[in-house]
mmCIF file of N, CA and C and ligand atoms in Angstrom:
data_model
loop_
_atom_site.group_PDB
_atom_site.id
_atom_site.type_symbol
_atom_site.label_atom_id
_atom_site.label_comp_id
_atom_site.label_asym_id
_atom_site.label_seq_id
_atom_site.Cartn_x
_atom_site.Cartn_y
_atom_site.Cartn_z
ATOM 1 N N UNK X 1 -93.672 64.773 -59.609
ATOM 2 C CA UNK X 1 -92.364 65.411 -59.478
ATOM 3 C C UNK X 1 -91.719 65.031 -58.140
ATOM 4 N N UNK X 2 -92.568 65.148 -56.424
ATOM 5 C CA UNK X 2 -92.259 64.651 -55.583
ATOM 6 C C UNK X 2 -91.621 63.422 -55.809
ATOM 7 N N UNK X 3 -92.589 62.834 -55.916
ATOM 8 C CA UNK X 3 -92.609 61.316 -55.924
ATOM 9 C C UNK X 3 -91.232 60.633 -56.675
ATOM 10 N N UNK X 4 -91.136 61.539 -57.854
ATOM 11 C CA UNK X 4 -89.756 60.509 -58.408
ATOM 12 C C UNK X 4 -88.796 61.506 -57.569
ATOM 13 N N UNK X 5 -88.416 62.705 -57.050
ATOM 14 C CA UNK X 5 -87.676 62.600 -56.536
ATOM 15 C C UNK X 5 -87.369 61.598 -55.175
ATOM 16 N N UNK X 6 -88.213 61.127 -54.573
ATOM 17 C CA UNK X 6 -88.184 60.403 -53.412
ATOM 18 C C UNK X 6 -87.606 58.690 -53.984
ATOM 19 N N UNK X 7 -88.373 58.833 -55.410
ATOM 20 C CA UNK X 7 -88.176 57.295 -56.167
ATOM 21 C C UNK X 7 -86.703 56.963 -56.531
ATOM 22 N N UNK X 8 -85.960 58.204 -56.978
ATOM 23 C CA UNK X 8 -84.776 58.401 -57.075
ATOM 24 C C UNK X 8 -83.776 58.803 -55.682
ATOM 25 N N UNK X 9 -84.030 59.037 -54.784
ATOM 26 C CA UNK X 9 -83.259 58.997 -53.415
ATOM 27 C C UNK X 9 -83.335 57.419 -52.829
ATOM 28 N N UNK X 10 -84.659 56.870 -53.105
ATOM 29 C CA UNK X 10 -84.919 55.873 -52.602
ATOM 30 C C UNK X 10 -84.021 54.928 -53.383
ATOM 31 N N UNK X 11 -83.750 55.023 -54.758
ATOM 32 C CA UNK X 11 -82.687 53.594 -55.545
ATOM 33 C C UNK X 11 -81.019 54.006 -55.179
ATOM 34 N N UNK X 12 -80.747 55.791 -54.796
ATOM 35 C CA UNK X 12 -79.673 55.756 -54.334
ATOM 36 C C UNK X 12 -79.031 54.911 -53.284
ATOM 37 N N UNK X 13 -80.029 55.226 -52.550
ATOM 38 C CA UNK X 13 -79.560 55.035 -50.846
ATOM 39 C C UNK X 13 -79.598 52.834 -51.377
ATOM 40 N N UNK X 14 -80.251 52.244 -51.953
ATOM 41 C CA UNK X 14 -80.582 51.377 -52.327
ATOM 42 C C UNK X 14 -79.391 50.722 -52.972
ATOM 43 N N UNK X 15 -79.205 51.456 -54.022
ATOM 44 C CA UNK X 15 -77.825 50.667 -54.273
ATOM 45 C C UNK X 15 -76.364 51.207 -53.771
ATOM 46 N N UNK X 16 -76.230 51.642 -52.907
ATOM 47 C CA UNK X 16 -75.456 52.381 -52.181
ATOM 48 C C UNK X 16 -75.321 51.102 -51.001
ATOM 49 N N UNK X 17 -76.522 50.960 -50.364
ATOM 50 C CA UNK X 17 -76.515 49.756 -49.813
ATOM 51 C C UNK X 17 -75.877 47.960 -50.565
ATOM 52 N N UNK X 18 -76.407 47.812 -51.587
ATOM 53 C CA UNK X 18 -75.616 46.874 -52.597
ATOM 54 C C UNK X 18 -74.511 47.104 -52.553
ATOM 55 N N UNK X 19 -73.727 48.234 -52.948
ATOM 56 C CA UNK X 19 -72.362 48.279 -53.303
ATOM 57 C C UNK X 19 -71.765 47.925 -51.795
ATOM 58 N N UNK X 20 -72.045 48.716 -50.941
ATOM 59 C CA UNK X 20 -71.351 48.401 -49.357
ATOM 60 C C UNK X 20 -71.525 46.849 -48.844
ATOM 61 N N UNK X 21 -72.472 46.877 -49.171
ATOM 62 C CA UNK X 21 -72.673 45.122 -48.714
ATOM 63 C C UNK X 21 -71.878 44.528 -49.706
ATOM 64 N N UNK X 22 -71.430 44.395 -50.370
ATOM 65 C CA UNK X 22 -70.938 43.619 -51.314
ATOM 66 C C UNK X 22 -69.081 43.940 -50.972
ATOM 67 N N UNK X 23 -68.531 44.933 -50.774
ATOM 68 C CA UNK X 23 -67.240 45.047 -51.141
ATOM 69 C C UNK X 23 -67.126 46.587 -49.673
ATOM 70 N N UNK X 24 -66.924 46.043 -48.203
ATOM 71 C CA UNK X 24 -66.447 47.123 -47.478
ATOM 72 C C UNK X 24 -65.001 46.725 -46.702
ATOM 73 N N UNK X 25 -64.340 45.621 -47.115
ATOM 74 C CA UNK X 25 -63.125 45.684 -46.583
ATOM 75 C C UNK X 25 -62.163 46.245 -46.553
ATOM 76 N N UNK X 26 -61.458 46.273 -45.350
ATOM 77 C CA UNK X 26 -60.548 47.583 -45.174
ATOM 78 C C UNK X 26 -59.684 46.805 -44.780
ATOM 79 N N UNK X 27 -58.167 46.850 -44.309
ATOM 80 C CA UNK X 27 -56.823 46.289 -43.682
ATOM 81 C C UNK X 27 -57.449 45.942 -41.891
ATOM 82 N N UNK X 28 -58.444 46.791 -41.940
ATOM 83 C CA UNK X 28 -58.755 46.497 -40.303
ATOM 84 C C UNK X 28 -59.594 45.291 -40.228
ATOM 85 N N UNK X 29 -59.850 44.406 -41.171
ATOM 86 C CA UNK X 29 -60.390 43.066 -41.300
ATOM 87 C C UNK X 29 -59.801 42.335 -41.159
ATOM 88 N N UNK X 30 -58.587 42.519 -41.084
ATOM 89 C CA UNK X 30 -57.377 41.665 -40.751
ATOM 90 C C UNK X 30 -57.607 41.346 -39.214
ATOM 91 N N UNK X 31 -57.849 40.053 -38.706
ATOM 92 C CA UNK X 31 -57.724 40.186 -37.593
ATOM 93 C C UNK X 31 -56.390 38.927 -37.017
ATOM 94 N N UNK X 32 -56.011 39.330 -35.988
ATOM 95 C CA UNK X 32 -54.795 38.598 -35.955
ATOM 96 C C UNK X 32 -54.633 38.091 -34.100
ATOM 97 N N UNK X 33 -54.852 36.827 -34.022
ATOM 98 C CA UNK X 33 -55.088 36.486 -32.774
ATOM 99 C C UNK X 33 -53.539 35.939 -32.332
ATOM 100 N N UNK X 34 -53.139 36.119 -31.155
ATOM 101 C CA UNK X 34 -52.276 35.455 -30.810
ATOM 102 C C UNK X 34 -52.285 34.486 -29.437
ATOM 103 N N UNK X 35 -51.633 33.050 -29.358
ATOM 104 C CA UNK X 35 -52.276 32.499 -27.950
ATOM 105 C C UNK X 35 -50.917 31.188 -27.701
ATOM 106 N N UNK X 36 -50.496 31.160 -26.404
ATOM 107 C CA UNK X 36 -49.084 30.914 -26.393
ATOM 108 C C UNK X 36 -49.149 29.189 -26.974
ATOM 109 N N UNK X 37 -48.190 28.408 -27.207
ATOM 110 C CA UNK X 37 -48.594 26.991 -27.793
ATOM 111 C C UNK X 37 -48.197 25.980 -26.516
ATOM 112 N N UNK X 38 -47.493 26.689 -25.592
ATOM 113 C CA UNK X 38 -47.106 25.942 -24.559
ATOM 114 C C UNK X 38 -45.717 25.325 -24.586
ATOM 115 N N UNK X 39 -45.455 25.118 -25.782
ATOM 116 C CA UNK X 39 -43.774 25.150 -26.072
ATOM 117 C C UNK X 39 -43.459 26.199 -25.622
ATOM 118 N N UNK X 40 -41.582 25.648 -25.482
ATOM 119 C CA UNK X 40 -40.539 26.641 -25.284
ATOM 120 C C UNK X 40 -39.572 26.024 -25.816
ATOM 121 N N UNK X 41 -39.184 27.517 -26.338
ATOM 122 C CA UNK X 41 -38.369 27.618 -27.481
ATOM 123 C C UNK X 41 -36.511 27.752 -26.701
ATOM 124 N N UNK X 42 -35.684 27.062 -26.589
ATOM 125 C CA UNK X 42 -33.964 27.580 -26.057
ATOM 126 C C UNK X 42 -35.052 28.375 -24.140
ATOM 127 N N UNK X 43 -36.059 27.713 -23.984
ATOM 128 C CA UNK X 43 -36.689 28.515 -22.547
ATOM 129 C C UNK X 43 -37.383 29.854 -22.720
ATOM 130 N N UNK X 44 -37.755 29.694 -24.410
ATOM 131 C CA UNK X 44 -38.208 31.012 -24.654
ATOM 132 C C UNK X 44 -39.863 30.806 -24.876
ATOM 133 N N UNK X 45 -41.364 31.198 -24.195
ATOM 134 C CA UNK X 45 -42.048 30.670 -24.479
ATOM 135 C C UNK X 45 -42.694 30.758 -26.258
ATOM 136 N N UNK X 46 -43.435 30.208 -26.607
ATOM 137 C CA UNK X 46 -43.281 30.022 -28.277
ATOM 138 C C UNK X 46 -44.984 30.327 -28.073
ATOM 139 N N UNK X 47 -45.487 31.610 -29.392
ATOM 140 C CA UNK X 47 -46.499 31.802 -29.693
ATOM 141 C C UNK X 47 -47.138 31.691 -30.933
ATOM 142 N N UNK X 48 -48.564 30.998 -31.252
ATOM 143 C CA UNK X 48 -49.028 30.734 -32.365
ATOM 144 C C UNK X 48 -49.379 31.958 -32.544
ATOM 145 N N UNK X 49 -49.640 32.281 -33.706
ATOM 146 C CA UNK X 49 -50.093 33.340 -34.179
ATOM 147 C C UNK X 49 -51.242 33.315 -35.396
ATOM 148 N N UNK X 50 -52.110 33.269 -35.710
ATOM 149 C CA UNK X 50 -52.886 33.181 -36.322
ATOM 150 C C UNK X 50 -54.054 34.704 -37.176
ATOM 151 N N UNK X 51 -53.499 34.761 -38.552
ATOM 152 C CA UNK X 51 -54.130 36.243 -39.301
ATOM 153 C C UNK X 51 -55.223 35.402 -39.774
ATOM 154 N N UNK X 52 -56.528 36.235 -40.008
ATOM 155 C CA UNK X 52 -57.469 36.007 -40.600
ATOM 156 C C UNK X 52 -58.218 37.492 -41.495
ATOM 157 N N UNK X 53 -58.270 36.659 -42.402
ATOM 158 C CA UNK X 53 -59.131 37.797 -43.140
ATOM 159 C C UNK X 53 -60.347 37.950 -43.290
ATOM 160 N N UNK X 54 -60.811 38.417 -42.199
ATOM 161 C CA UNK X 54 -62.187 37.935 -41.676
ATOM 162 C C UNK X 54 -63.356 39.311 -42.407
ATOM 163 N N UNK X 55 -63.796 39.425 -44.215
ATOM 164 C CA UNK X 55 -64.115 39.679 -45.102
ATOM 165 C C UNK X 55 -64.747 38.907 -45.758
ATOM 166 N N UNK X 56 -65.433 39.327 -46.808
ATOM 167 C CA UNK X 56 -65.833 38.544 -48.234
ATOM 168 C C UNK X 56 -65.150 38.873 -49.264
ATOM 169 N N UNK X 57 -63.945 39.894 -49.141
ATOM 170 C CA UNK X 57 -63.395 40.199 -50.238
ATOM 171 C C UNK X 57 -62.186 39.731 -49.760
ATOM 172 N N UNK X 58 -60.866 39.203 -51.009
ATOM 173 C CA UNK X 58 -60.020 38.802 -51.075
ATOM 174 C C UNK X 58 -59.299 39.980 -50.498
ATOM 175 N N UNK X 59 -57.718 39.734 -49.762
ATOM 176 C CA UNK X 59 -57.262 41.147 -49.390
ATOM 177 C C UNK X 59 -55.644 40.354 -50.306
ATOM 178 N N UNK X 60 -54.824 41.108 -50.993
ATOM 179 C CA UNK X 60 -53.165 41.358 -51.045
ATOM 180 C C UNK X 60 -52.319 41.970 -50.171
ATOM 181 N N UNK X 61 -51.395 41.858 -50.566
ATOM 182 C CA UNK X 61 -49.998 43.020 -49.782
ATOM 183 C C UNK X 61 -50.713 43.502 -48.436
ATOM 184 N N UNK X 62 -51.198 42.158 -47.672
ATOM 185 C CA UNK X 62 -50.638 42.491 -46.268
ATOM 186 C C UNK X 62 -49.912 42.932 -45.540
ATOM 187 N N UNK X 63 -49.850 43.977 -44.742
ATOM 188 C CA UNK X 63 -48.942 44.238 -44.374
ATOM 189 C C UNK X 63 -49.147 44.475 -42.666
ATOM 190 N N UNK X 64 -48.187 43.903 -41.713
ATOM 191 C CA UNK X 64 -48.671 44.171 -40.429
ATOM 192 C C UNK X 64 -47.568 45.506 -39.843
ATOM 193 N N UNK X 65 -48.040 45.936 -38.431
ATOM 194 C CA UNK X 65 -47.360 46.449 -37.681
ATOM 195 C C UNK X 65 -46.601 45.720 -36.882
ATOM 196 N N UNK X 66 -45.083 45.329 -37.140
ATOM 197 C CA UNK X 66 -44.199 44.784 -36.368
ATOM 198 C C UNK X 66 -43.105 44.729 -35.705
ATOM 199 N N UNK X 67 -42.964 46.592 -35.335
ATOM 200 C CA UNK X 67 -42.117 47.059 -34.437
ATOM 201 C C UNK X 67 -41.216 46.568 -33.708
ATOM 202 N N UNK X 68 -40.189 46.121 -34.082
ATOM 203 C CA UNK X 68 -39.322 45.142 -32.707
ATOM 204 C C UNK X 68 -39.398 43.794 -33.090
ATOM 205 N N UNK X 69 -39.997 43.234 -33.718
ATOM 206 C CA UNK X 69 -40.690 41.660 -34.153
ATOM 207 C C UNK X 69 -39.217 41.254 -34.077
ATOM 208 N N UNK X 70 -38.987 40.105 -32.490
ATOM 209 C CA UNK X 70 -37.965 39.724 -32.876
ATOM 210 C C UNK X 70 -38.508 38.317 -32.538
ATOM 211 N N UNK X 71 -37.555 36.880 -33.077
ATOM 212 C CA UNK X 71 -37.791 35.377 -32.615
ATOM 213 C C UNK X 71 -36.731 34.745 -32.260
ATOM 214 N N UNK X 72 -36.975 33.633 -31.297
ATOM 215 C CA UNK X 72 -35.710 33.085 -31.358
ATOM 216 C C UNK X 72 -35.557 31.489 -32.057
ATOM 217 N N UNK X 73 -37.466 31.070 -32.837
ATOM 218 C CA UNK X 73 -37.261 30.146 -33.556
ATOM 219 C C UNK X 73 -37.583 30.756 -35.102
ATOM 220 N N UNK X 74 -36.484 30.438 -36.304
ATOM 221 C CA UNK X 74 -37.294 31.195 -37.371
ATOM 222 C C UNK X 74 -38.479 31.318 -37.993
ATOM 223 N N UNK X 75 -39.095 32.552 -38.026
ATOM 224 C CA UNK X 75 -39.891 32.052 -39.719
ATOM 225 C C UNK X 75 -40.139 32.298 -40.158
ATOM 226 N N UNK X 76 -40.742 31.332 -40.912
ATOM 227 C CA UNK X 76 -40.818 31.328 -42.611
ATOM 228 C C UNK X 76 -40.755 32.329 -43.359
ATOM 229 N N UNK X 77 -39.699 33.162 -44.030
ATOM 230 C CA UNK X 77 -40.243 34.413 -44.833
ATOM 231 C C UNK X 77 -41.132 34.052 -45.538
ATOM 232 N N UNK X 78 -41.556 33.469 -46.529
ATOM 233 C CA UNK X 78 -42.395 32.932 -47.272
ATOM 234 C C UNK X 78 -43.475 33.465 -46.483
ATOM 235 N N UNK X 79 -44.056 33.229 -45.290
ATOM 236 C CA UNK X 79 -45.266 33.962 -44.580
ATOM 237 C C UNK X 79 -44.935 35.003 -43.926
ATOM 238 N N UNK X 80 -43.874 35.429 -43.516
ATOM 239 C CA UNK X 80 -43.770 36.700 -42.363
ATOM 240 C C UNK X 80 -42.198 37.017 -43.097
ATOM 241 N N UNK X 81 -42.066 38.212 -43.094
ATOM 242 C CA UNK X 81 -40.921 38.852 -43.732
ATOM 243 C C UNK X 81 -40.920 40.373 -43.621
ATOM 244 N N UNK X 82 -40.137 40.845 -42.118
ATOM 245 C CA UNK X 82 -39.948 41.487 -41.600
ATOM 246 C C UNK X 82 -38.846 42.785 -42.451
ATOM 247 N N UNK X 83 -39.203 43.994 -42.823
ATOM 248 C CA UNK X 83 -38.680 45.101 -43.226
ATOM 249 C C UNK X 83 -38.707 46.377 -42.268
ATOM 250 N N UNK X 84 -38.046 46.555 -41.613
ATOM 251 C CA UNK X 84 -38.246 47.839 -40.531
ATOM 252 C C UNK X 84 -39.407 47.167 -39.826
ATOM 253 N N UNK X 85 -40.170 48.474 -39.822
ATOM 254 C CA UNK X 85 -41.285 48.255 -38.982
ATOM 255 C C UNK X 85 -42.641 47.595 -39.580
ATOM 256 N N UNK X 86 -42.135 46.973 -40.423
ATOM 257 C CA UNK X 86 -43.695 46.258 -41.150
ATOM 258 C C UNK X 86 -43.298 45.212 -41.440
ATOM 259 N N UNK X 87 -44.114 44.302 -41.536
ATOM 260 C CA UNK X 87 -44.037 42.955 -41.903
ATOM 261 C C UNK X 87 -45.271 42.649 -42.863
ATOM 262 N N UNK X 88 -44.585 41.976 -43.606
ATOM 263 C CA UNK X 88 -45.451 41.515 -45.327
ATOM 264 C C UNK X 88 -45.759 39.945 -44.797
ATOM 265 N N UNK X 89 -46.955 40.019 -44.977
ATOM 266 C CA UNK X 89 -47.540 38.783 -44.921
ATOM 267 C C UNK X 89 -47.358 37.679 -46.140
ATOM 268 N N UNK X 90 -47.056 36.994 -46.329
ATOM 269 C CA UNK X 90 -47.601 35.916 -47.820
ATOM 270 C C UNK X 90 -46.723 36.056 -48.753
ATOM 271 N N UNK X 91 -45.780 36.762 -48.396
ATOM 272 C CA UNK X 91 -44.943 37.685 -49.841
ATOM 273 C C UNK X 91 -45.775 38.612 -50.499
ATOM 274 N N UNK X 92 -46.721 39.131 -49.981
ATOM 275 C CA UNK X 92 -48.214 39.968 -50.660
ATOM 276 C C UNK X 92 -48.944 39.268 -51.645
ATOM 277 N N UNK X 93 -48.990 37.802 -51.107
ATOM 278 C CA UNK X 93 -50.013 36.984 -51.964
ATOM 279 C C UNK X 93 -51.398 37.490 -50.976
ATOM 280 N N UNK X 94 -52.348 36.656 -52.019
ATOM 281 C CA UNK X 94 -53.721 36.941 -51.684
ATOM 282 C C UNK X 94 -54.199 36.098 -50.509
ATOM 283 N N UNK X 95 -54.849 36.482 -49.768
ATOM 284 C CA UNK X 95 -55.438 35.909 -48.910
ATOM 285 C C UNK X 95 -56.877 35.979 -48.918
ATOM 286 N N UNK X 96 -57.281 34.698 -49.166
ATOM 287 C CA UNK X 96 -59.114 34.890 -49.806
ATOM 288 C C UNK X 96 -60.016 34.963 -47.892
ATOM 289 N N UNK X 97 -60.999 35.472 -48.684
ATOM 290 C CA UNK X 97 -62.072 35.816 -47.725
ATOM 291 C C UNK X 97 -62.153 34.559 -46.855
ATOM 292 N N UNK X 98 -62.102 34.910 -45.368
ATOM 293 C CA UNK X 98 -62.393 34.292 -44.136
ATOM 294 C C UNK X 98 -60.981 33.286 -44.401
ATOM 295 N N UNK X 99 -59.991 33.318 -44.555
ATOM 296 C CA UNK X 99 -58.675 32.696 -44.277
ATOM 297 C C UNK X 99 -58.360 32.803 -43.513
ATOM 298 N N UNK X 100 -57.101 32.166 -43.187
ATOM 299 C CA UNK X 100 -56.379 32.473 -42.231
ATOM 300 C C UNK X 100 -54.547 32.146 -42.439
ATOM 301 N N UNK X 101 -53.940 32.301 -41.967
ATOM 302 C CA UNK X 101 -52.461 31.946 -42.382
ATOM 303 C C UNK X 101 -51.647 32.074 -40.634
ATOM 304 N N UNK X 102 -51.254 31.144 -40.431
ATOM 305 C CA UNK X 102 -50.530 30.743 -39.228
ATOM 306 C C UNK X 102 -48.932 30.362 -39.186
ATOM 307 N N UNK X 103 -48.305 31.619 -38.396
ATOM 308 C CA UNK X 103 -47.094 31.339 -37.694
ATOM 309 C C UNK X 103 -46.601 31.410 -36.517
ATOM 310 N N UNK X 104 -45.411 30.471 -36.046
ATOM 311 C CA UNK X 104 -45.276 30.493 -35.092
ATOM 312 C C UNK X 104 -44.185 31.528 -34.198
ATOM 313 N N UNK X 105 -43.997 31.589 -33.143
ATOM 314 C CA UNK X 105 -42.353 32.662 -32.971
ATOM 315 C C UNK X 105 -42.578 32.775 -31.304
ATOM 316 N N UNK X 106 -41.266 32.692 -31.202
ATOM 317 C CA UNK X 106 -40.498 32.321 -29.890
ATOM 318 C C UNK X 106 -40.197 33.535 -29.293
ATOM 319 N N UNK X 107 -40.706 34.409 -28.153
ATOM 320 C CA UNK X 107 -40.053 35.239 -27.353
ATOM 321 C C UNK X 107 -40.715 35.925 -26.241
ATOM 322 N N UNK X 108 -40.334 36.684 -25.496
ATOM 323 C CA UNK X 108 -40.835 36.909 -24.228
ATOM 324 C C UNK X 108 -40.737 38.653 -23.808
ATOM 325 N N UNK X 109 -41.564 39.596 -23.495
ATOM 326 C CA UNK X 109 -42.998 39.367 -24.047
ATOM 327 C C UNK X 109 -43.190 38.614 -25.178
ATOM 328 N N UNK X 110 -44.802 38.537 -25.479
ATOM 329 C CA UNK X 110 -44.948 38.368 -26.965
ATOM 330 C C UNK X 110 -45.305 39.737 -27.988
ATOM 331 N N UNK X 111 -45.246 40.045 -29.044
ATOM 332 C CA UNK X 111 -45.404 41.322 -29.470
ATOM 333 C C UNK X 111 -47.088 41.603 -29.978
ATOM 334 N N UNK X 112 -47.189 42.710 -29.799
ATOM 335 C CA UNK X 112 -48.631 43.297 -30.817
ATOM 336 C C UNK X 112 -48.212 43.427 -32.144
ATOM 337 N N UNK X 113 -48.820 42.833 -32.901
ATOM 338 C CA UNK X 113 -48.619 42.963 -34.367
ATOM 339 C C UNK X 113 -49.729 43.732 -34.718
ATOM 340 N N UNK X 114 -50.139 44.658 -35.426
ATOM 341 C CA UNK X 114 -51.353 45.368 -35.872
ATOM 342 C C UNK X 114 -51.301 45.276 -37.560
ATOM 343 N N UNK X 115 -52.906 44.904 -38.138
ATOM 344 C CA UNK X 115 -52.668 45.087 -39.271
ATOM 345 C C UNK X 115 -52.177 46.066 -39.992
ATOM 346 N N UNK X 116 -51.882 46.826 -40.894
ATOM 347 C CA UNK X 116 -51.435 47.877 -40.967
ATOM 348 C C UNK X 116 -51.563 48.508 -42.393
ATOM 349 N N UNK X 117 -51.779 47.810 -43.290
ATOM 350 C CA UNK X 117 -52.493 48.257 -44.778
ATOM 351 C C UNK X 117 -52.681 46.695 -45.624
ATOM 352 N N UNK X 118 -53.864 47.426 -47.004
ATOM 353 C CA UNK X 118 -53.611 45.639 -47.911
ATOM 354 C C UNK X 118 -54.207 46.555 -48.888
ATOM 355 N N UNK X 119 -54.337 45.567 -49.992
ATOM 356 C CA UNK X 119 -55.154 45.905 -51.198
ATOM 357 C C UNK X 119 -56.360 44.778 -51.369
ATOM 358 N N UNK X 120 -57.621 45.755 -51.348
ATOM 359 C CA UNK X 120 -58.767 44.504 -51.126
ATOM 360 C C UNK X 120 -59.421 44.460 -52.399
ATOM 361 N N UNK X 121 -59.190 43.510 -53.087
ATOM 362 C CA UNK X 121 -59.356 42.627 -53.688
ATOM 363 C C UNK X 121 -60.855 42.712 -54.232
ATOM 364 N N UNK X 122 -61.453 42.443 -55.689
ATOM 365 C CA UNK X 122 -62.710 42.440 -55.966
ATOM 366 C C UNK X 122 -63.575 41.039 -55.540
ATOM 367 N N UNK X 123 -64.809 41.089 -54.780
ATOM 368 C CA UNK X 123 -65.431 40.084 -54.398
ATOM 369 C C UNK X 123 -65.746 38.998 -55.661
HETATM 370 C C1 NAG P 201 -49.389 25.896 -32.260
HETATM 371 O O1 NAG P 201 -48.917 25.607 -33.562
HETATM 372 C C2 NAG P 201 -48.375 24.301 -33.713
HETATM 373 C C3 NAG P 201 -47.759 24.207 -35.080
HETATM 374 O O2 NAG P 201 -48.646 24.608 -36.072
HETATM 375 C C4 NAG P 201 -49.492 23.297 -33.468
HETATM 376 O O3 NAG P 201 -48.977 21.985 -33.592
HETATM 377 C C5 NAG P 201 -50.062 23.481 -32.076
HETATM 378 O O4 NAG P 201 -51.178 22.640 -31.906
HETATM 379 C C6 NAG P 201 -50.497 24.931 -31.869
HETATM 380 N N1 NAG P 201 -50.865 25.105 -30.481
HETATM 381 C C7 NAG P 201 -51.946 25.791 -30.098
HETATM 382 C C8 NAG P 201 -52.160 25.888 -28.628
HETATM 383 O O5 NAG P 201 -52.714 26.301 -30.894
#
């Protein structure tokens, strides 16, 4: 009677472990580096920007924190497409595990972008 109860705590905790290992991504996997390119933009310095979805699970509908996000070279909506205070990554295409997607943008400071929600995707 002990025993399978312990036998049965023991396959919980067990596949509990499986499921987490397999599928724990959250929007905070998003990681998003920024580092200047050394251009200047109209004298504005110009920053790469580089998101990664640094997961095993696919993430969607990226979305960052981009308060103020202003540039003075455009871009691309197609990758960055600024609504108030959030910015949609990809057009909320998928971004597969350990990607990355890179843009560039011109201004001074440079801004904090924070990830800010997604939909993660089945491994
Ligand atoms: C910044 O991005 C541009 C365009 O993708 C690239 O040519 C350049 O090498 C990058 N610079 C740095 C410092 O990463």
């Amino acid at each position: 009677m002990a025993t399978n109860i312990v036998k049965c705590l023991f396959s919980i905790i067990f596949f509990t472990f499986i499921i987490k290992g397999s599928c724990v991504c959250t929007f905070n996997d998003i990681q998003i580096g920024t580092q200047r390119s050394g251009r200047e933009i109209k004298g504005i310095p110009e920053w790469n920007v580089s998101v990664i979805n640094n997961c095993v699970c696919p993430q969607s509908q990226i979305k960052l924190l981009c308060k103020g996000f202003q540039t003075e070279e455009p871009v691309d909506p197609n990758i960055l497409s600024k609504d108030g205070d959030n910015c949609l990554l990809i057009n909320g295409n998928t971004l597969q595990a350990f990607k990355s997607v890179e843009f560039s943008y011109a201004w001074d400071p440079p801004f904090l972008l924070w990830p800010q929600s997604s939909l993660v995707g089945s491994c």
